[in-house]
């Protein structure tokens, strides 16, 4: 009948995610698209370029170490029989996309600090992760609190 393809009330989160991924992929795949490669865009009156690269490295390290620890404990320690379903959850997908985004942002900042222009695939991956990761994380946070709030109202 074709009704299942529409974004109805029960499919809104899934359709929203598909729409975000489609838009981000379309934007990241435009020929010649890259981040704004002017040096002034990667500076701050409060932080030197070297400190900015360090900040990005620390932030990427936090995301990656937290992700690896969570993945290790979830797959090998908590429930090994459920390990195949680890990336089924939107929470884990969101963290993976944001971790990749943090790594590529650090790579871009490091390239600028060296006086180079980042490779196009790094710029496109950074933009893709930023455009996809933020809305999905917001969706995860809102969905989580809506579920917690409904449990609190029910007295659980």
PDB file of N, CA and C in Angstrom, residues 38-102:
ATOM      1  N   UNK A  38      40.967  28.157   5.850  1.00  0.00           N
ATOM      2  CA  UNK A  38      41.751  29.338   6.183  1.00  0.00           C
ATOM      3  C   UNK A  38      42.287  29.178   7.598  1.00  0.00           C
ATOM      4  N   UNK A  39      43.506  29.564   7.780  1.00  0.00           N
ATOM      5  CA  UNK A  39      44.166  29.381   9.069  1.00  0.00           C
ATOM      6  C   UNK A  39      43.452  30.134  10.187  1.00  0.00           C
ATOM      7  N   UNK A  40      42.842  31.274   9.894  1.00  0.00           N
ATOM      8  CA  UNK A  40      42.185  32.073  10.932  1.00  0.00           C
ATOM      9  C   UNK A  40      40.991  31.345  11.550  1.00  0.00           C
ATOM     10  N   UNK A  41      40.426  30.366  10.845  1.00  0.00           N
ATOM     11  CA  UNK A  41      39.277  29.645  11.378  1.00  0.00           C
ATOM     12  C   UNK A  41      39.664  28.609  12.426  1.00  0.00           C
ATOM     13  N   UNK A  42      40.944  28.362  12.588  1.00  0.00           N
ATOM     14  CA  UNK A  42      41.404  27.394  13.566  1.00  0.00           C
ATOM     15  C   UNK A  42      42.250  28.075  14.636  1.00  0.00           C
ATOM     16  N   UNK A  43      41.828  29.257  15.030  1.00  0.00           N
ATOM     17  CA  UNK A  43      42.543  29.969  16.080  1.00  0.00           C
ATOM     18  C   UNK A  43      41.527  30.529  17.068  1.00  0.00           C
ATOM     19  N   UNK A  44      42.024  30.982  18.185  1.00  0.00           N
ATOM     20  CA  UNK A  44      41.172  31.505  19.234  1.00  0.00           C
ATOM     21  C   UNK A  44      41.937  32.582  19.983  1.00  0.00           C
ATOM     22  N   UNK A  45      41.250  33.613  20.455  1.00  0.00           N
ATOM     23  CA  UNK A  45      41.967  34.610  21.255  1.00  0.00           C
ATOM     24  C   UNK A  45      42.390  34.061  22.618  1.00  0.00           C
ATOM     25  N   UNK A  46      41.835  32.934  23.017  1.00  0.00           N
ATOM     26  CA  UNK A  46      42.117  32.366  24.329  1.00  0.00           C
ATOM     27  C   UNK A  46      43.027  31.142  24.286  1.00  0.00           C
ATOM     28  N   UNK A  47      43.257  30.615  23.111  1.00  0.00           N
ATOM     29  CA  UNK A  47      44.016  29.372  23.012  1.00  0.00           C
ATOM     30  C   UNK A  47      44.937  29.446  21.795  1.00  0.00           C
ATOM     31  N   UNK A  48      46.189  29.093  22.001  1.00  0.00           N
ATOM     32  CA  UNK A  48      47.120  29.079  20.873  1.00  0.00           C
ATOM     33  C   UNK A  48      46.811  27.881  19.981  1.00  0.00           C
ATOM     34  N   UNK A  49      47.353  27.883  18.780  1.00  0.00           N
ATOM     35  CA  UNK A  49      47.116  26.772  17.858  1.00  0.00           C
ATOM     36  C   UNK A  49      47.659  25.468  18.415  1.00  0.00           C
ATOM     37  N   UNK A  50      48.799  25.517  19.058  1.00  0.00           N
ATOM     38  CA  UNK A  50      49.378  24.308  19.627  1.00  0.00           C
ATOM     39  C   UNK A  50      48.491  23.758  20.750  1.00  0.00           C
ATOM     40  N   UNK A  51      47.964  24.639  21.587  1.00  0.00           N
ATOM     41  CA  UNK A  51      47.063  24.188  22.645  1.00  0.00           C
ATOM     42  C   UNK A  51      45.751  23.663  22.079  1.00  0.00           C
ATOM     43  N   UNK A  52      45.305  24.235  20.958  1.00  0.00           N
ATOM     44  CA  UNK A  52      44.088  23.733  20.321  1.00  0.00           C
ATOM     45  C   UNK A  52      44.282  22.301  19.817  1.00  0.00           C
ATOM     46  N   UNK A  53      45.449  22.032  19.239  1.00  0.00           N
ATOM     47  CA  UNK A  53      45.756  20.677  18.780  1.00  0.00           C
ATOM     48  C   UNK A  53      45.810  19.728  19.974  1.00  0.00           C
ATOM     49  N   UNK A  54      46.408  20.171  21.067  1.00  0.00           N
ATOM     50  CA  UNK A  54      46.438  19.344  22.280  1.00  0.00           C
ATOM     51  C   UNK A  54      45.030  19.084  22.812  1.00  0.00           C
ATOM     52  N   UNK A  55      44.209  20.128  22.817  1.00  0.00           N
ATOM     53  CA  UNK A  55      42.819  19.988  23.258  1.00  0.00           C
ATOM     54  C   UNK A  55      42.090  18.949  22.412  1.00  0.00           C
ATOM     55  N   UNK A  56      42.239  19.032  21.093  1.00  0.00           N
ATOM     56  CA  UNK A  56      41.596  18.066  20.197  1.00  0.00           C
ATOM     57  C   UNK A  56      42.124  16.660  20.440  1.00  0.00           C
ATOM     58  N   UNK A  57      43.423  16.523  20.690  1.00  0.00           N
ATOM     59  CA  UNK A  57      44.008  15.199  20.945  1.00  0.00           C
ATOM     60  C   UNK A  57      43.460  14.606  22.243  1.00  0.00           C
ATOM     61  N   UNK A  58      43.378  15.410  23.288  1.00  0.00           N
ATOM     62  CA  UNK A  58      42.843  14.924  24.564  1.00  0.00           C
ATOM     63  C   UNK A  58      41.382  14.538  24.414  1.00  0.00           C
ATOM     64  N   UNK A  59      40.615  15.365  23.729  1.00  0.00           N
ATOM     65  CA  UNK A  59      39.191  15.085  23.528  1.00  0.00           C
ATOM     66  C   UNK A  59      38.991  13.788  22.732  1.00  0.00           C
ATOM     67  N   UNK A  60      39.781  13.617  21.682  1.00  0.00           N
ATOM     68  CA  UNK A  60      39.692  12.383  20.884  1.00  0.00           C
ATOM     69  C   UNK A  60      40.108  11.174  21.722  1.00  0.00           C
ATOM     70  N   UNK A  61      41.139  11.321  22.525  1.00  0.00           N
ATOM     71  CA  UNK A  61      41.596  10.226  23.381  1.00  0.00           C
ATOM     72  C   UNK A  61      40.512   9.833  24.382  1.00  0.00           C
ATOM     73  N   UNK A  62      39.838  10.807  24.972  1.00  0.00           N
ATOM     74  CA  UNK A  62      38.753  10.515  25.916  1.00  0.00           C
ATOM     75  C   UNK A  62      37.648   9.724  25.226  1.00  0.00           C
ATOM     76  N   UNK A  63      37.229  10.183  24.052  1.00  0.00           N
ATOM     77  CA  UNK A  63      36.157   9.492  23.331  1.00  0.00           C
ATOM     78  C   UNK A  63      36.557   8.069  22.957  1.00  0.00           C
ATOM     79  N   UNK A  64      37.757   7.905  22.432  1.00  0.00           N
ATOM     80  CA  UNK A  64      38.193   6.585  21.957  1.00  0.00           C
ATOM     81  C   UNK A  64      38.398   5.621  23.123  1.00  0.00           C
ATOM     82  N   UNK A  65      39.053   6.066  24.187  1.00  0.00           N
ATOM     83  CA  UNK A  65      39.290   5.186  25.332  1.00  0.00           C
ATOM     84  C   UNK A  65      37.959   4.797  25.986  1.00  0.00           C
ATOM     85  N   UNK A  66      37.070   5.762  26.153  1.00  0.00           N
ATOM     86  CA  UNK A  66      35.759   5.444  26.731  1.00  0.00           C
ATOM     87  C   UNK A  66      35.012   4.453  25.848  1.00  0.00           C
ATOM     88  N   UNK A  67      35.054   4.654  24.557  1.00  0.00           N
ATOM     89  CA  UNK A  67      34.367   3.754  23.631  1.00  0.00           C
ATOM     90  C   UNK A  67      34.928   2.344  23.652  1.00  0.00           C
ATOM     91  N   UNK A  68      36.259   2.246  23.639  1.00  0.00           N
ATOM     92  CA  UNK A  68      36.879   0.924  23.670  1.00  0.00           C
ATOM     93  C   UNK A  68      36.600   0.200  24.991  1.00  0.00           C
ATOM     94  N   UNK A  69      36.650   0.944  26.097  1.00  0.00           N
ATOM     95  CA  UNK A  69      36.358   0.338  27.393  1.00  0.00           C
ATOM     96  C   UNK A  69      34.913  -0.147  27.449  1.00  0.00           C
ATOM     97  N   UNK A  70      33.992   0.685  26.992  1.00  0.00           N
ATOM     98  CA  UNK A  70      32.579   0.297  26.996  1.00  0.00           C
ATOM     99  C   UNK A  70      32.339  -0.912  26.102  1.00  0.00           C
ATOM    100  N   UNK A  71      32.954  -0.903  24.954  1.00  0.00           N
ATOM    101  CA  UNK A  71      32.789  -2.025  24.025  1.00  0.00           C
ATOM    102  C   UNK A  71      33.373  -3.305  24.622  1.00  0.00           C
ATOM    103  N   UNK A  72      34.546  -3.212  25.219  1.00  0.00           N
ATOM    104  CA  UNK A  72      35.175  -4.395  25.819  1.00  0.00           C
ATOM    105  C   UNK A  72      34.316  -4.954  26.956  1.00  0.00           C
ATOM    106  N   UNK A  73      33.882  -4.075  27.865  1.00  0.00           N
ATOM    107  CA  UNK A  73      33.090  -4.571  28.994  1.00  0.00           C
ATOM    108  C   UNK A  73      31.731  -5.088  28.552  1.00  0.00           C
ATOM    109  N   UNK A  74      31.122  -4.453  27.576  1.00  0.00           N
ATOM    110  CA  UNK A  74      29.805  -4.897  27.121  1.00  0.00           C
ATOM    111  C   UNK A  74      29.870  -6.225  26.385  1.00  0.00           C
ATOM    112  N   UNK A  75      30.883  -6.403  25.578  1.00  0.00           N
ATOM    113  CA  UNK A  75      30.959  -7.611  24.747  1.00  0.00           C
ATOM    114  C   UNK A  75      31.570  -8.789  25.502  1.00  0.00           C
ATOM    115  N   UNK A  76      32.642  -8.567  26.244  1.00  0.00           N
ATOM    116  CA  UNK A  76      33.370  -9.681  26.835  1.00  0.00           C
ATOM    117  C   UNK A  76      33.042  -9.951  28.306  1.00  0.00           C
ATOM    118  N   UNK A  77      32.624  -8.942  29.047  1.00  0.00           N
ATOM    119  CA  UNK A  77      32.443  -9.131  30.482  1.00  0.00           C
ATOM    120  C   UNK A  77      30.964  -9.205  30.873  1.00  0.00           C
ATOM    121  N   UNK A  78      30.178  -8.196  30.495  1.00  0.00           N
ATOM    122  CA  UNK A  78      28.788  -8.136  30.955  1.00  0.00           C
ATOM    123  C   UNK A  78      27.930  -9.257  30.389  1.00  0.00           C
ATOM    124  N   UNK A  79      27.779  -9.277  29.082  1.00  0.00           N
ATOM    125  CA  UNK A  79      26.934 -10.288  28.456  1.00  0.00           C
ATOM    126  C   UNK A  79      27.550 -10.762  27.145  1.00  0.00           C
ATOM    127  N   UNK A  80      28.462 -11.712  27.215  1.00  0.00           N
ATOM    128  CA  UNK A  80      29.101 -12.193  25.982  1.00  0.00           C
ATOM    129  C   UNK A  80      28.120 -12.796  24.985  1.00  0.00           C
ATOM    130  N   UNK A  81      27.024 -13.340  25.469  1.00  0.00           N
ATOM    131  CA  UNK A  81      26.063 -13.956  24.544  1.00  0.00           C
ATOM    132  C   UNK A  81      25.314 -12.907  23.723  1.00  0.00           C
ATOM    133  N   UNK A  82      25.305 -11.668  24.185  1.00  0.00           N
ATOM    134  CA  UNK A  82      24.605 -10.605  23.476  1.00  0.00           C
ATOM    135  C   UNK A  82      25.544  -9.725  22.649  1.00  0.00           C
ATOM    136  N   UNK A  83      26.794 -10.126  22.494  1.00  0.00           N
ATOM    137  CA  UNK A  83      27.782  -9.272  21.838  1.00  0.00           C
ATOM    138  C   UNK A  83      27.446  -8.948  20.392  1.00  0.00           C
ATOM    139  N   UNK A  84      26.694  -9.812  19.735  1.00  0.00           N
ATOM    140  CA  UNK A  84      26.345  -9.558  18.339  1.00  0.00           C
ATOM    141  C   UNK A  84      25.409  -8.351  18.209  1.00  0.00           C
ATOM    142  N   UNK A  85      24.716  -8.027  19.278  1.00  0.00           N
ATOM    143  CA  UNK A  85      23.752  -6.920  19.247  1.00  0.00           C
ATOM    144  C   UNK A  85      24.356  -5.606  19.715  1.00  0.00           C
ATOM    145  N   UNK A  86      25.646  -5.535  19.966  1.00  0.00           N
ATOM    146  CA  UNK A  86      26.249  -4.334  20.549  1.00  0.00           C
ATOM    147  C   UNK A  86      25.975  -3.080  19.711  1.00  0.00           C
ATOM    148  N   UNK A  87      26.235  -3.159  18.414  1.00  0.00           N
ATOM    149  CA  UNK A  87      26.046  -1.980  17.566  1.00  0.00           C
ATOM    150  C   UNK A  87      24.620  -1.845  17.048  1.00  0.00           C
ATOM    151  N   UNK A  88      23.712  -2.645  17.551  1.00  0.00           N
ATOM    152  CA  UNK A  88      22.305  -2.508  17.199  1.00  0.00           C
ATOM    153  C   UNK A  88      21.713  -1.266  17.853  1.00  0.00           C
ATOM    154  N   UNK A  89      22.255  -0.872  18.994  1.00  0.00           N
ATOM    155  CA  UNK A  89      21.711   0.240  19.756  1.00  0.00           C
ATOM    156  C   UNK A  89      22.209   1.572  19.220  1.00  0.00           C
ATOM    157  N   UNK A  90      21.304   2.524  19.110  1.00  0.00           N
ATOM    158  CA  UNK A  90      21.622   3.853  18.582  1.00  0.00           C
ATOM    159  C   UNK A  90      22.631   4.573  19.471  1.00  0.00           C
ATOM    160  N   UNK A  91      22.626   4.299  20.750  1.00  0.00           N
ATOM    161  CA  UNK A  91      23.581   4.915  21.664  1.00  0.00           C
ATOM    162  C   UNK A  91      25.010   4.562  21.262  1.00  0.00           C
ATOM    163  N   UNK A  92      25.259   3.306  20.966  1.00  0.00           N
ATOM    164  CA  UNK A  92      26.610   2.875  20.591  1.00  0.00           C
ATOM    165  C   UNK A  92      26.986   3.400  19.204  1.00  0.00           C
ATOM    166  N   UNK A  93      26.026   3.447  18.301  1.00  0.00           N
ATOM    167  CA  UNK A  93      26.294   4.003  16.974  1.00  0.00           C
ATOM    168  C   UNK A  93      26.662   5.480  17.077  1.00  0.00           C
ATOM    169  N   UNK A  94      25.935   6.199  17.919  1.00  0.00           N
ATOM    170  CA  UNK A  94      26.206   7.622  18.113  1.00  0.00           C
ATOM    171  C   UNK A  94      27.603   7.845  18.674  1.00  0.00           C
ATOM    172  N   UNK A  95      27.985   7.056  19.672  1.00  0.00           N
ATOM    173  CA  UNK A  95      29.312   7.200  20.249  1.00  0.00           C
ATOM    174  C   UNK A  95      30.401   6.868  19.240  1.00  0.00           C
ATOM    175  N   UNK A  96      30.162   5.870  18.418  1.00  0.00           N
ATOM    176  CA  UNK A  96      31.135   5.498  17.393  1.00  0.00           C
ATOM    177  C   UNK A  96      31.319   6.632  16.380  1.00  0.00           C
ATOM    178  N   UNK A  97      30.229   7.211  15.934  1.00  0.00           N
ATOM    179  CA  UNK A  97      30.306   8.321  14.969  1.00  0.00           C
ATOM    180  C   UNK A  97      31.008   9.523  15.598  1.00  0.00           C
ATOM    181  N   UNK A  98      30.685   9.826  16.847  1.00  0.00           N
ATOM    182  CA  UNK A  98      31.336  10.966  17.492  1.00  0.00           C
ATOM    183  C   UNK A  98      32.813  10.707  17.770  1.00  0.00           C
ATOM    184  N   UNK A  99      33.165   9.484  18.094  1.00  0.00           N
ATOM    185  CA  UNK A  99      34.581   9.162  18.297  1.00  0.00           C
ATOM    186  C   UNK A  99      35.366   9.331  16.998  1.00  0.00           C
ATOM    187  N   UNK A 100      34.798   8.842  15.909  1.00  0.00           N
ATOM    188  CA  UNK A 100      35.443   9.024  14.609  1.00  0.00           C
ATOM    189  C   UNK A 100      35.553  10.509  14.273  1.00  0.00           C
ATOM    190  N   UNK A 101      34.509  11.266  14.571  1.00  0.00           N
ATOM    191  CA  UNK A 101      34.536  12.707  14.329  1.00  0.00           C
ATOM    192  C   UNK A 101      35.610  13.407  15.138  1.00  0.00           C
ATOM    193  N   UNK A 102      35.763  13.029  16.408  1.00  0.00           N
ATOM    194  CA  UNK A 102      36.801  13.647  17.242  1.00  0.00           C
ATOM    195  C   UNK A 102      38.200  13.322  16.716  1.00  0.00           C
TER     196      UNK A 102
END
